[in-house]
Amino acid sequence: SKGTEGQTLTEFTKRFLDRRKFMDVEQLGRALAKGGRYDEAIKLLDDSRASDDRGKRLALVIAEIAFDHGDFERAAGELEIYASLGSQNKAALELYAQSLDKLGRQKDLLGQLSRWLEVDRDNPVLREFYAQRLIEAGEFITAKGELDRLRGRASAIPLTILLYRKMNDPQKLLEAFIEVVRGTDRTDTVSEQIKATTEDPELLAGLAKAARQMKETDPNAYYASYVVAKLATMAKNGELSIEFLKRCLSDKKDPPDPNLYEELINLLWENKKYE
């Protein structure tokens, strides 16, 4: 392409103009749909993407507009086109699952996700979404295999905790929580799973039992006690929290954390253990 003075545009400039073109088309399409002109919006987007291979990514825009309009069949079809491009977009996968739900085709989701992974093996967002749906469907063994492939990714940790919580496996769940708090505390990434665990008294009791069974020489014993103490505090289980805070402070960790002393003193006071 050439500019107004006959100068050849750089590749960067051409890419920028292409992006700008599709951004303008997207905005106009959304505006038309919002104004009740659904058919016009879809035609505009269809025509635009047909003019350039890079316009295929407009499939996501069409899917969102179609879903909002109640055209779930079109939405699902467009999202299948979008996923085939190898896009790493959890929102698009969520929308695809919702579209299948609306169509009564929930049973098709896992099979489709598996097929996409066969040709897009290095897509971590897709694999994480697949693992999450496997867990929700109770396909724990398959989910574990998918999570093993994601080992090392911080975003896989909440899914690992979800898996062992759903499996009701206190030992493995405790190990997963220890991994979160060791080194840099990343509890903010698993806040939802922490809350769910504190709302399950039997699971919390199982975690406490697993922590008690750890040998004092185990380097993870301190972290196990710390995890149970914190969960017990959130669950307002004063006795359990006091027990495991004492375990933390009796551990040979040097020097002991003064914040744990303060927390223990407050809990003892609240539980009328004045001596």
Backbone as JSON, one array per atom type, in Angstrom:
{
  "sequence": "SKGTEGQTLTEFTKRFLDRRKFMDVEQLGRALAKGGRYDEAIKLLDDSRASDDRGKRLALVIAEIAFDHGDFERAAGELEIYASLGSQNKAALELYAQSLDKLGRQKDLLGQLSRWLEVDRDNPVLREFYAQRLIEAGEFITAKGELDRLRGRASAIPLTILLYRKMNDPQKLLEAFIEVVRGTDRTDTVSEQIKATTEDPELLAGLAKAARQMKETDPNAYYASYVVAKLATMAKNGELSIEFLKRCLSDKKDPPDPNLYEELINLLWENKKYE",
  "N": [[0.84, -1.2, 0.0], [0.33, 2.32, -0.53], [1.06, 5.65, 0.63], [-0.45, 8.98, 0.66], [1.42, 10.52, -0.64], [2.73, 8.8, -2.23], [4.49, 7.22, -0.87], [5.67, 4.11, 0.35], [3.94, 2.22, 2.75], [5.02, 1.19, 5.97], [5.38, -2.16, 7.35], [4.58, -2.24, 9.99], [2.88, 0.01, 10.13], [0.87, -0.78, 8.37], [-0.17, -2.99, 9.71], [-1.13, -1.72, 11.97], [-3.14, -0.09, 10.86], [-4.83, -2.05, 9.88], [-5.69, -3.25, 12.27], [-6.96, -1.06, 13.38], [-9.04, -0.71, 11.57], [-10.63, -3.02, 11.96], [-11.29, -2.63, 14.62], [-12.91, -0.38, 14.46], [-15.0, -1.42, 12.92], [-15.95, -3.35, 14.69], [-16.88, -1.73, 16.82], [-18.92, -0.3, 15.51], [-20.59, -2.41, 14.76], [-21.4, -3.39, 17.29], [-22.76, -1.14, 18.2], [-24.89, -0.97, 16.36], [-26.22, -3.37, 16.97], [-26.92, -2.91, 19.62], [-28.71, -0.9, 19.21], [-30.89, -2.24, 18.31], [-30.72, -3.25, 15.76], [-30.05, -5.89, 14.77], [-29.72, -7.75, 12.57], [-28.47, -6.11, 10.66], [-26.11, -5.51, 11.99], [-24.87, -8.03, 12.17], [-24.53, -8.63, 9.44], [-22.77, -6.6, 8.65], [-20.47, -7.27, 10.16], [-19.98, -9.86, 9.23], [-19.44, -9.37, 6.48], [-17.15, -7.81, 6.73], [-15.2, -9.48, 7.89], [-14.94, -11.34, 5.93], [-13.42, -10.11, 4.08], [-10.78, -10.21, 4.77], [-8.34, -12.38, 6.09], [-7.45, -11.9, 8.69], [-9.61, -10.84, 9.83], [-11.1, -12.87, 10.87], [-11.13, -13.06, 13.57], [-13.2, -11.55, 14.37], [-15.2, -13.23, 14.88], [-15.62, -13.7, 17.6], [-16.78, -11.32, 18.44], [-19.15, -11.36, 16.95], [-20.28, -13.64, 18.1], [-20.73, -12.8, 20.75], [-22.6, -10.76, 20.35], [-24.65, -12.24, 19.13], [-25.29, -14.03, 21.19], [-26.28, -12.28, 23.18], [-28.52, -11.48, 21.82], [-30.01, -13.72, 21.86], [-29.6, -15.68, 20.04], [-28.45, -18.48, 20.22], [-27.47, -20.7, 18.88], [-26.08, -19.63, 16.71], [-24.19, -18.21, 18.17], [-22.72, -20.28, 19.44], [-21.64, -21.57, 17.2], [-20.0, -19.55, 16.1], [-18.19, -19.23, 18.16], [-16.89, -21.64, 18.07], [-15.5, -21.33, 15.7], [-13.83, -19.24, 16.49], [-12.35, -20.43, 18.58], [-10.92, -22.27, 17.12], [-8.88, -20.8, 16.12], [-6.93, -20.81, 17.95], [-7.04, -19.1, 20.08], [-6.36, -17.68, 23.28], [-8.52, -17.3, 25.49], [-10.39, -17.05, 28.18], [-12.89, -15.99, 28.7], [-14.25, -16.32, 26.29], [-14.43, -19.09, 26.18], [-16.02, -19.57, 28.41], [-18.35, -18.34, 27.53], [-18.97, -20.01, 25.43], [-19.57, -22.39, 26.78], [-21.84, -21.51, 28.15], [-23.53, -21.01, 26.0], [-23.94, -23.6, 24.99], [-25.26, -24.64, 27.19], [-27.64, -23.18, 27.1], [-28.68, -24.26, 24.81], [-29.22, -26.79, 25.57], [-27.2, -28.65, 25.36], [-25.19, -29.48, 27.1], [-23.74, -31.81, 27.55], [-22.06, -32.02, 25.41], [-19.85, -30.45, 25.79], [-17.36, -31.24, 27.14], [-16.28, -33.11, 25.34], [-15.84, -31.51, 23.06], [-13.98, -29.64, 24.03], [-11.86, -31.36, 24.54], [-11.24, -32.21, 21.95], [-10.36, -29.81, 20.8], [-8.05, -29.44, 22.28], [-6.47, -31.47, 21.3], [-5.43, -30.51, 18.95], [-4.35, -28.19, 19.74], [-2.3, -28.22, 21.75], [-0.59, -26.7, 23.33], [-1.94, -24.7, 24.61], [-2.48, -23.14, 27.43], [-4.62, -21.85, 28.71], [-6.91, -22.97, 27.61], [-6.49, -25.62, 28.45], [-6.6, -25.37, 31.24], [-9.25, -24.54, 31.55], [-10.57, -26.78, 30.6], [-9.73, -28.66, 32.52], [-10.96, -27.6, 34.8], [-13.67, -27.94, 34.14], [-13.77, -30.7, 33.98], [-13.33, -31.39, 36.64], [-15.64, -30.32, 37.81], [-17.45, -32.01, 36.65], [-16.91, -34.32, 37.92], [-14.93, -35.94, 36.94], [-12.36, -36.91, 38.04], [-9.85, -38.29, 37.83], [-9.02, -37.92, 35.17], [-8.93, -35.14, 35.2], [-6.86, -34.72, 37.03], [-4.69, -35.63, 35.51], [-4.61, -33.66, 33.53], [-4.01, -31.4, 35.07], [-1.49, -32.09, 35.98], [-0.02, -31.64, 33.7], [0.03, -28.95, 33.71], [1.63, -28.18, 35.73], [3.54, -25.98, 37.69], [2.52, -23.61, 36.78], [1.11, -20.75, 38.14], [-1.6, -20.18, 37.98], [-2.76, -22.65, 37.94], [-2.87, -23.59, 40.49], [-5.21, -22.89, 42.13], [-7.04, -24.6, 40.88], [-5.99, -27.1, 41.45], [-6.35, -27.2, 44.21], [-9.13, -27.04, 44.27], [-9.71, -29.51, 43.05], [-8.78, -31.46, 44.97], [-10.35, -30.74, 47.1], [-12.92, -31.28, 46.16], [-12.61, -33.99, 45.84], [-12.5, -34.72, 48.41], [-10.12, -35.17, 49.87], [-8.2, -34.84, 52.39], [-5.41, -35.01, 52.99], [-3.97, -34.59, 50.53], [-5.07, -32.14, 49.93], [-4.13, -30.56, 52.02], [-1.4, -30.62, 51.41], [-1.47, -29.17, 49.03], [-2.32, -26.65, 49.94], [-0.13, -26.03, 51.54], [1.82, -25.69, 49.62], [0.98, -23.29, 48.59], [1.41, -21.42, 50.67], [4.09, -21.63, 51.31], [7.25, -20.03, 51.03], [6.66, -17.25, 49.12], [3.65, -15.93, 50.16], [0.68, -16.82, 48.66], [-2.06, -16.69, 49.09], [-4.11, -15.09, 48.27], [-4.75, -15.86, 45.72], [-6.25, -18.09, 45.98], [-8.52, -17.59, 47.39], [-11.27, -18.11, 47.14], [-11.39, -20.91, 47.3], [-10.36, -21.26, 49.85], [-12.36, -20.1, 51.43], [-14.5, -21.87, 50.86], [-13.47, -24.19, 52.01], [-13.34, -23.55, 54.74], [-15.97, -23.53, 55.31], [-16.71, -26.11, 55.54], [-16.93, -28.21, 57.98], [-16.21, -30.95, 58.43], [-14.24, -31.44, 56.52], [-12.32, -29.61, 57.36], [-11.7, -30.72, 59.84], [-10.53, -33.05, 58.92], [-8.23, -32.02, 57.69], [-6.91, -31.07, 59.94], [-6.41, -33.48, 61.27], [-4.67, -34.7, 59.43], [-2.52, -32.92, 59.6], [-1.72, -33.27, 62.26], [-0.62, -35.77, 62.12], [1.78, -35.5, 60.92], [5.33, -35.73, 61.1], [7.5, -34.19, 63.49], [9.95, -33.58, 62.49], [9.53, -33.17, 59.87], [9.93, -30.88, 57.29], [7.74, -29.52, 56.4], [5.96, -29.45, 58.46], [5.59, -27.2, 60.12], [4.36, -25.4, 58.31], [2.04, -26.79, 57.75], [0.73, -26.72, 60.22], [0.41, -23.97, 60.39], [-1.31, -23.46, 58.22], [-3.66, -24.88, 59.0], [-4.24, -23.54, 61.38], [-4.83, -20.95, 60.45], [-7.03, -21.44, 58.75], [-8.82, -22.48, 60.65], [-9.17, -20.25, 62.28], [-10.5, -18.52, 60.52], [-12.79, -20.02, 60.24], [-13.89, -19.64, 62.64], [-13.33, -21.4, 64.68], [-12.24, -21.59, 67.57], [-10.88, -23.29, 69.46], [-9.51, -25.15, 67.83], [-7.92, -23.44, 66.35], [-6.3, -22.28, 68.34], [-4.92, -24.57, 69.22], [-3.35, -25.17, 66.94], [-1.92, -22.84, 66.49], [-0.3, -22.86, 68.72], [1.18, -25.11, 68.09], [2.58, -24.13, 65.89], [4.23, -22.26, 67.16], [5.7, -23.85, 68.83], [7.22, -25.19, 67.14], [10.44, -25.71, 65.64], [11.13, -23.47, 64.25], [13.06, -20.65, 63.6], [13.68, -17.2, 63.92], [10.68, -17.32, 66.06], [7.51, -16.23, 64.77], [6.46, -13.11, 65.74], [3.91, -12.11, 65.28], [2.27, -14.29, 65.35], [2.25, -14.88, 68.07], [0.83, -12.7, 69.02], [-1.63, -13.12, 67.76], [-2.36, -15.56, 68.93], [-2.56, -14.82, 71.66], [-4.73, -13.05, 71.55], [-6.76, -14.82, 70.74], [-6.79, -16.61, 72.91], [-7.67, -14.88, 74.9], [-10.22, -14.17, 73.91], [-11.42, -16.63, 74.15], [-11.62, -16.91, 76.83], [-9.44, -17.94, 78.23], [-7.69, -17.06, 80.43], [-5.43, -17.5, 82.04]],
  "CA": [[0.0, 0.0, 0.0], [1.09, 3.58, -0.58], [0.46, 6.81, 1.25], [-0.94, 10.0, -0.26], [2.53, 11.08, -1.4], [3.38, 7.73, -2.97], [5.44, 6.49, -0.05], [5.23, 2.78, 0.76], [3.7, 2.12, 4.18], [5.77, 0.13, 6.65], [4.56, -3.28, 7.81], [3.98, -1.84, 11.27], [1.77, 0.91, 9.85], [-0.21, -1.56, 7.76], [-0.8, -3.8, 10.77], [-1.88, -0.8, 12.82], [-4.35, 0.32, 10.14], [-5.74, -3.21, 9.85], [-6.3, -3.36, 13.6], [-7.86, 0.08, 13.56], [-10.22, -0.96, 10.73], [-11.5, -4.0, 12.6], [-11.81, -2.03, 15.85], [-14.02, 0.49, 14.05], [-16.11, -2.29, 12.51], [-16.49, -3.95, 15.92], [-17.65, -0.71, 17.55], [-20.13, -0.02, 14.75], [-21.45, -3.59, 14.88], [-22.0, -3.41, 18.63], [-23.7, -0.02, 18.28], [-26.08, -1.36, 15.61], [-26.94, -4.41, 17.74], [-27.5, -2.27, 20.8], [-29.84, -0.09, 18.73], [-31.97, -3.12, 17.84], [-30.54, -3.57, 14.33], [-29.24, -7.1, 14.88], [-29.37, -8.29, 11.25], [-27.5, -5.22, 10.03], [-24.84, -5.67, 12.7], [-24.27, -9.31, 11.78], [-24.11, -8.53, 8.04], [-21.58, -5.75, 8.62], [-19.33, -8.03, 10.69], [-19.73, -10.97, 8.29], [-18.8, -8.83, 5.28], [-15.82, -7.3, 7.06], [-14.23, -10.55, 8.12], [-14.74, -12.06, 4.67], [-12.48, -9.35, 3.24], [-9.39, -10.36, 5.22], [-8.2, -13.5, 7.02], [-7.29, -11.42, 10.05], [-10.95, -10.49, 10.32], [-11.76, -14.04, 11.47], [-11.27, -12.86, 15.02], [-14.49, -10.91, 14.61], [-16.12, -14.29, 15.28], [-15.94, -13.52, 19.01], [-17.71, -10.19, 18.53], [-20.43, -11.86, 16.44], [-20.79, -14.58, 19.1], [-21.24, -12.04, 21.9], [-23.83, -10.08, 19.92], [-25.66, -13.28, 18.91], [-25.72, -14.55, 22.5], [-27.12, -11.26, 23.81], [-29.77, -11.43, 21.04], [-30.74, -14.98, 22.05], [-29.29, -16.6, 18.94], [-27.41, -19.3, 20.86], [-26.89, -21.59, 17.87], [-25.08, -18.83, 15.99], [-23.12, -17.9, 19.12], [-21.89, -21.48, 19.61], [-20.91, -21.79, 15.96], [-18.96, -18.54, 15.97], [-17.17, -19.5, 19.17], [-16.1, -22.78, 17.56], [-14.57, -20.72, 14.73], [-12.86, -18.45, 17.25], [-11.47, -21.36, 19.3], [-10.05, -22.95, 16.15], [-7.76, -19.9, 15.83], [-5.95, -20.97, 19.02], [-7.1, -17.94, 20.97], [-6.34, -17.97, 24.71], [-9.49, -16.36, 26.02], [-11.29, -17.8, 29.06], [-14.24, -15.44, 28.58], [-14.86, -16.95, 25.12], [-14.75, -20.47, 26.55], [-17.18, -19.49, 29.31], [-19.52, -18.02, 26.71], [-19.29, -21.22, 24.67], [-20.25, -23.29, 27.71], [-23.18, -20.95, 28.4], [-24.32, -21.21, 24.78], [-24.35, -25.01, 24.97], [-26.26, -24.79, 28.25], [-28.9, -22.63, 26.59], [-29.15, -25.15, 23.76], [-29.43, -28.12, 26.14], [-26.13, -29.52, 24.85], [-24.1, -29.46, 28.07], [-22.94, -33.04, 27.44], [-21.12, -31.91, 24.29], [-18.76, -29.52, 26.1], [-16.07, -31.88, 27.42], [-15.77, -33.7, 24.11], [-15.34, -30.46, 22.18], [-12.75, -29.11, 24.62], [-10.82, -32.38, 24.33], [-10.86, -32.18, 20.52], [-9.57, -28.61, 20.58], [-6.73, -29.65, 22.88], [-5.69, -32.39, 20.46], [-4.75, -29.74, 17.91], [-3.82, -26.96, 20.35], [-1.79, -28.79, 22.99], [0.18, -25.73, 24.11], [-2.83, -23.61, 25.01], [-2.72, -23.38, 28.85], [-5.94, -21.35, 29.12], [-7.85, -24.01, 27.2], [-6.29, -26.8, 29.3], [-7.11, -25.05, 32.57], [-10.71, -24.53, 31.47], [-10.96, -28.19, 30.46], [-9.52, -29.29, 33.82], [-12.01, -27.12, 35.7], [-14.94, -28.58, 33.78], [-13.65, -32.11, 34.35], [-13.53, -31.45, 38.09], [-17.06, -30.07, 38.07], [-18.2, -33.18, 36.18], [-16.53, -35.48, 38.72], [-13.94, -36.74, 36.21], [-11.19, -36.5, 38.82], [-8.6, -38.88, 37.35], [-8.65, -37.21, 33.95], [-8.59, -33.78, 35.61], [-5.53, -34.78, 37.65], [-3.72, -35.73, 34.42], [-4.5, -32.34, 32.88], [-3.33, -30.49, 35.99], [-0.07, -32.46, 35.99], [0.59, -31.0, 32.54], [0.08, -27.51, 33.98], [2.44, -27.97, 36.93], [4.45, -24.84, 37.59], [1.75, -22.4, 36.49], [0.41, -20.27, 39.34], [-3.04, -20.21, 37.75], [-3.26, -24.02, 38.1], [-2.94, -23.91, 41.91], [-6.59, -22.94, 42.61], [-7.71, -25.79, 40.35], [-5.49, -28.25, 42.2], [-7.04, -27.18, 45.5], [-10.52, -27.4, 43.98], [-9.75, -30.94, 42.78], [-8.68, -32.25, 46.19], [-11.51, -30.42, 47.94], [-14.05, -32.04, 45.61], [-12.32, -35.4, 46.08], [-12.52, -34.89, 49.87], [-8.83, -35.78, 50.19], [-7.54, -33.85, 53.26], [-3.95, -35.08, 52.91], [-3.54, -33.91, 49.31], [-5.51, -30.75, 50.03], [-3.17, -29.9, 52.91], [-0.16, -30.45, 50.64], [-1.69, -28.09, 48.06], [-2.33, -25.38, 50.68], [1.25, -25.77, 51.97], [2.52, -25.15, 48.44], [0.57, -21.89, 48.42], [1.95, -20.52, 51.69], [5.56, -21.71, 51.4], [7.9, -18.96, 50.28], [5.78, -16.08, 49.01], [2.26, -16.29, 50.44], [-0.19, -16.51, 47.52], [-3.41, -17.08, 49.48], [-5.1, -14.29, 47.55], [-5.12, -16.54, 44.47], [-7.13, -19.24, 46.27], [-9.46, -17.12, 48.41], [-12.56, -18.79, 46.98], [-11.24, -22.27, 47.82], [-10.19, -21.13, 51.3], [-13.7, -19.86, 52.0], [-15.27, -23.11, 50.76], [-12.91, -25.16, 52.96], [-13.71, -23.16, 56.1], [-17.41, -23.77, 55.48], [-16.9, -27.56, 55.6], [-16.32, -28.64, 59.25], [-15.62, -32.29, 58.33], [-13.0, -31.32, 55.76], [-11.37, -28.91, 58.23], [-11.26, -31.71, 60.82], [-9.63, -33.94, 58.19], [-6.96, -31.31, 57.53], [-6.27, -31.05, 61.25], [-5.91, -34.84, 61.52], [-3.5, -34.91, 58.57], [-1.42, -32.11, 60.13], [-1.24, -33.9, 63.51], [0.11, -37.0, 61.8], [3.1, -35.18, 60.35], [6.44, -35.79, 62.05], [8.07, -32.88, 63.83], [11.14, -33.36, 61.67], [9.1, -32.86, 58.5], [10.07, -29.43, 57.07], [6.43, -28.93, 56.11], [5.09, -29.53, 59.64], [5.24, -25.83, 60.54], [3.42, -24.82, 57.36], [0.78, -27.5, 57.93], [0.1, -26.14, 61.41], [0.05, -22.59, 60.04], [-2.49, -23.52, 57.35], [-4.83, -25.29, 59.78], [-4.55, -22.45, 62.31], [-5.47, -19.85, 59.72], [-8.36, -21.9, 58.32], [-9.65, -22.6, 61.84], [-9.5, -18.89, 62.7], [-11.53, -18.04, 59.6], [-14.0, -20.8, 60.5], [-14.28, -19.29, 64.01], [-13.13, -22.57, 65.53], [-11.2, -21.1, 68.45], [-10.08, -24.38, 70.05], [-8.61, -25.7, 66.82], [-6.95, -22.4, 66.0], [-5.35, -22.18, 69.46], [-4.07, -25.76, 69.18], [-2.36, -25.16, 65.86], [-1.01, -21.71, 66.69], [0.7, -23.35, 69.68], [2.06, -26.01, 67.34], [3.47, -23.27, 65.09], [5.2, -21.6, 68.03], [6.57, -24.86, 69.43], [8.08, -25.7, 66.07], [11.82, -25.21, 65.78], [11.38, -22.35, 63.32], [13.81, -19.64, 64.35], [12.97, -16.95, 65.19], [9.23, -17.45, 65.91], [6.83, -15.05, 64.25], [5.76, -12.42, 66.83], [2.49, -11.92, 64.94], [1.55, -15.49, 65.79], [2.04, -14.71, 69.5], [-0.26, -11.73, 69.2], [-2.87, -13.78, 67.35], [-2.67, -16.56, 69.94], [-3.0, -14.11, 72.87], [-6.09, -12.56, 71.3], [-7.68, -15.96, 70.73], [-6.9, -17.09, 74.29], [-8.51, -13.91, 75.62], [-11.6, -14.32, 73.43], [-11.95, -17.91, 74.63], [-11.58, -16.84, 78.3], [-8.31, -18.73, 78.76], [-6.91, -15.94, 80.91], [-4.12, -17.88, 82.61]],
  "C": [[0.88, 1.24, 0.0], [0.32, 4.7, 0.08], [0.05, 7.83, 0.2], [0.17, 10.59, -1.11], [3.33, 9.99, -2.11], [4.39, 6.94, -2.19], [4.86, 5.15, 0.37], [5.08, 2.73, 2.27], [4.53, 0.98, 4.77], [4.81, -0.98, 7.08], [3.87, -2.93, 9.12], [2.75, -0.96, 11.05], [0.59, 0.16, 9.25], [-0.94, -2.4, 8.81], [-1.66, -2.92, 11.67], [-3.19, -0.4, 12.16], [-5.36, -0.83, 10.05], [-6.45, -3.36, 11.19], [-7.33, -2.27, 13.81], [-9.16, -0.14, 12.78], [-11.18, -1.91, 11.44], [-12.05, -3.49, 13.93], [-13.01, -1.13, 15.54], [-15.24, -0.34, 13.66], [-16.77, -2.91, 13.74], [-17.38, -2.95, 16.66], [-18.97, -0.4, 16.84], [-21.11, -1.19, 14.86], [-22.14, -3.65, 16.22], [-23.05, -2.31, 18.78], [-25.0, -0.36, 17.55], [-26.91, -2.38, 16.39], [-27.63, -3.8, 18.95], [-28.72, -1.44, 20.43], [-30.97, -0.93, 18.16], [-31.85, -3.51, 16.39], [-29.59, -4.77, 14.21], [-28.79, -7.61, 13.52], [-28.33, -7.44, 10.54], [-26.12, -5.37, 10.67], [-24.12, -6.94, 12.26], [-23.77, -9.26, 10.34], [-22.83, -7.71, 7.92], [-20.34, -6.55, 9.06], [-18.97, -9.19, 9.78], [-18.97, -10.48, 7.06], [-17.37, -8.4, 5.56], [-14.82, -8.43, 7.23], [-13.97, -11.35, 6.85], [-13.69, -11.38, 3.79], [-11.02, -9.57, 3.61], [-9.32, -11.5, 6.23], [-8.08, -13.04, 8.47], [-8.63, -11.02, 10.66], [-11.68, -11.66, 10.95], [-11.98, -13.86, 12.97], [-12.53, -12.09, 15.36], [-15.54, -11.95, 15.01], [-16.53, -14.13, 16.74], [-16.95, -12.39, 19.19], [-19.1, -10.64, 18.07], [-21.08, -12.77, 17.47], [-21.41, -13.83, 20.28], [-22.55, -11.34, 21.56], [-24.96, -11.1, 19.74], [-26.18, -13.81, 20.24], [-26.66, -13.56, 23.18], [-28.48, -11.17, 23.12], [-30.6, -12.7, 21.23], [-30.52, -15.98, 20.95], [-28.14, -17.5, 19.38], [-26.74, -20.27, 19.88], [-25.78, -20.86, 17.11], [-23.89, -18.53, 16.91], [-22.17, -19.09, 19.28], [-21.04, -21.73, 18.38], [-19.77, -20.82, 15.78], [-17.82, -18.78, 16.97], [-16.32, -20.71, 18.79], [-15.09, -22.3, 16.52], [-13.45, -20.0, 15.48], [-11.86, -19.36, 17.97], [-10.49, -22.05, 18.35], [-8.84, -22.09, 15.77], [-6.67, -20.01, 16.9], [-5.94, -19.81, 19.99], [-7.14, -18.37, 22.43], [-7.24, -16.97, 25.42], [-10.51, -17.13, 26.85], [-12.72, -17.3, 28.92], [-14.97, -16.08, 27.39], [-15.26, -18.39, 25.43], [-15.95, -20.51, 27.49], [-18.46, -19.24, 28.52], [-19.95, -19.23, 25.88], [-20.05, -22.21, 25.56], [-21.68, -22.81, 27.99], [-24.09, -21.15, 27.19], [-24.82, -22.64, 24.69], [-25.4, -25.28, 26.03], [-27.63, -24.33, 27.75], [-29.52, -23.55, 25.54], [-29.45, -26.56, 24.27], [-28.39, -29.13, 25.7], [-24.93, -29.55, 25.8], [-23.17, -30.66, 27.92], [-21.91, -32.97, 26.31], [-19.84, -31.15, 24.65], [-17.42, -30.22, 26.28], [-15.45, -32.49, 26.17], [-15.18, -32.66, 23.18], [-14.05, -29.86, 22.72], [-11.59, -30.07, 24.4], [-10.33, -32.36, 22.89], [-10.01, -30.95, 20.21], [-8.16, -28.78, 21.14], [-5.85, -30.57, 22.05], [-4.89, -31.63, 19.41], [-4.1, -28.45, 18.46], [-3.27, -27.32, 21.74], [-1.09, -27.78, 23.89], [-0.64, -24.52, 24.53], [-3.19, -23.81, 26.49], [-4.1, -22.91, 29.32], [-7.01, -22.39, 28.79], [-7.72, -25.23, 28.12], [-6.81, -26.56, 30.72], [-8.64, -25.08, 32.59], [-11.25, -25.96, 31.39], [-10.83, -28.91, 31.81], [-10.61, -28.88, 34.81], [-13.34, -27.81, 35.41], [-14.92, -30.07, 34.1], [-13.9, -32.28, 35.85], [-15.0, -31.29, 38.43], [-17.93, -31.25, 37.66], [-17.85, -34.44, 36.97], [-15.55, -36.4, 38.03], [-12.55, -36.46, 36.81], [-9.87, -37.05, 38.27], [-8.1, -38.16, 36.09], [-8.22, -35.78, 34.27], [-7.19, -33.73, 36.21], [-4.45, -34.84, 36.56], [-3.52, -34.4, 33.73], [-3.74, -31.36, 33.77], [-1.84, -30.81, 36.1], [0.66, -31.8, 34.82], [0.77, -29.49, 32.76], [0.95, -27.19, 35.18], [3.45, -26.84, 36.69], [3.75, -23.55, 37.26], [0.94, -22.0, 37.72], [-1.11, -20.38, 39.19], [-3.63, -21.61, 37.91], [-3.45, -24.38, 39.58], [-4.38, -23.91, 42.43], [-7.35, -24.17, 42.11], [-7.26, -27.05, 41.08], [-6.18, -28.34, 43.56], [-8.51, -27.55, 45.32], [-10.65, -28.9, 43.78], [-9.74, -31.74, 44.08], [-9.81, -31.94, 47.18], [-12.72, -31.22, 47.48], [-13.86, -33.54, 45.85], [-12.4, -35.75, 47.57], [-11.27, -35.65, 50.33], [-8.03, -34.79, 51.05], [-6.02, -33.84, 53.14], [-3.42, -34.31, 51.7], [-3.93, -32.44, 49.34], [-4.55, -29.96, 50.92], [-1.86, -29.64, 52.17], [-0.29, -29.29, 49.65], [-1.69, -26.73, 48.76], [-0.91, -25.02, 51.15], [2.05, -25.17, 50.82], [2.2, -23.67, 48.23], [1.3, -20.98, 49.4], [3.47, -20.59, 51.83], [6.2, -20.62, 50.53], [7.0, -17.74, 50.29], [4.34, -16.53, 49.19], [1.38, -15.85, 49.28], [-1.65, -16.87, 47.82], [-4.48, -16.28, 48.75], [-5.57, -14.97, 46.27], [-6.1, -17.69, 44.71], [-8.19, -18.86, 47.31], [-10.81, -17.83, 48.34], [-12.51, -20.2, 47.55], [-11.03, -22.26, 49.34], [-11.55, -20.98, 51.98], [-14.53, -21.14, 51.98], [-14.79, -24.15, 51.77], [-13.34, -24.82, 54.39], [-15.19, -23.39, 56.38], [-17.75, -25.26, 55.55], [-16.2, -28.1, 56.86], [-15.64, -30.0, 59.17], [-14.29, -32.24, 57.58], [-11.93, -30.63, 56.59], [-10.83, -29.87, 59.29], [-10.28, -32.7, 60.18], [-8.27, -33.32, 57.98], [-6.18, -31.29, 58.85], [-5.67, -32.42, 61.57], [-4.65, -35.11, 60.7], [-2.3, -34.14, 59.1], [-0.85, -32.72, 61.4], [-0.38, -35.12, 63.23], [1.49, -36.75, 61.22], [4.17, -35.21, 61.44], [7.02, -34.4, 62.28], [9.28, -32.55, 62.96], [10.8, -33.02, 60.22], [9.2, -31.34, 58.3], [8.74, -28.74, 56.76], [5.51, -28.9, 57.32], [4.65, -28.14, 60.1], [4.18, -25.24, 59.62], [2.05, -25.5, 57.46], [0.02, -26.94, 59.12], [-0.39, -24.72, 61.13], [-1.24, -22.57, 59.21], [-3.74, -23.85, 58.16], [-5.23, -24.19, 60.76], [-5.3, -21.33, 61.62], [-6.89, -20.23, 59.27], [-9.31, -21.98, 59.51], [-10.08, -21.22, 62.35], [-10.62, -18.32, 61.83], [-12.86, -18.74, 59.83], [-14.56, -20.53, 61.89], [-14.27, -20.52, 64.92], [-11.94, -22.25, 66.44], [-10.29, -22.18, 69.01], [-9.05, -24.91, 69.06], [-7.52, -24.69, 66.45], [-5.89, -22.26, 67.07], [-4.38, -23.36, 69.43], [-2.97, -25.63, 68.13], [-1.47, -23.93, 65.88], [0.08, -22.12, 67.68], [1.69, -24.29, 69.0], [3.06, -25.2, 66.5], [4.6, -22.71, 65.96], [6.12, -22.58, 68.72], [7.49, -25.49, 68.4], [9.46, -25.05, 66.19], [12.16, -24.12, 64.77], [12.01, -21.2, 64.11], [14.05, -18.42, 63.46], [11.46, -17.12, 64.99], [8.61, -16.13, 65.46], [6.08, -14.35, 65.39], [4.28, -12.18, 66.54], [1.66, -13.11, 65.37], [1.29, -15.44, 67.3], [0.85, -13.78, 69.75], [-1.6, -12.36, 68.86], [-3.31, -14.8, 68.4], [-3.19, -15.9, 71.22], [-4.43, -13.62, 72.71], [-7.11, -13.69, 71.34], [-7.87, -16.53, 72.14], [-7.82, -16.17, 75.11], [-9.97, -14.08, 75.22], [-12.25, -15.61, 73.94], [-11.83, -18.06, 76.14], [-10.52, -17.75, 78.93], [-7.29, -17.73, 79.32], [-5.53, -16.32, 81.46], [-3.06, -17.97, 81.53]]
}
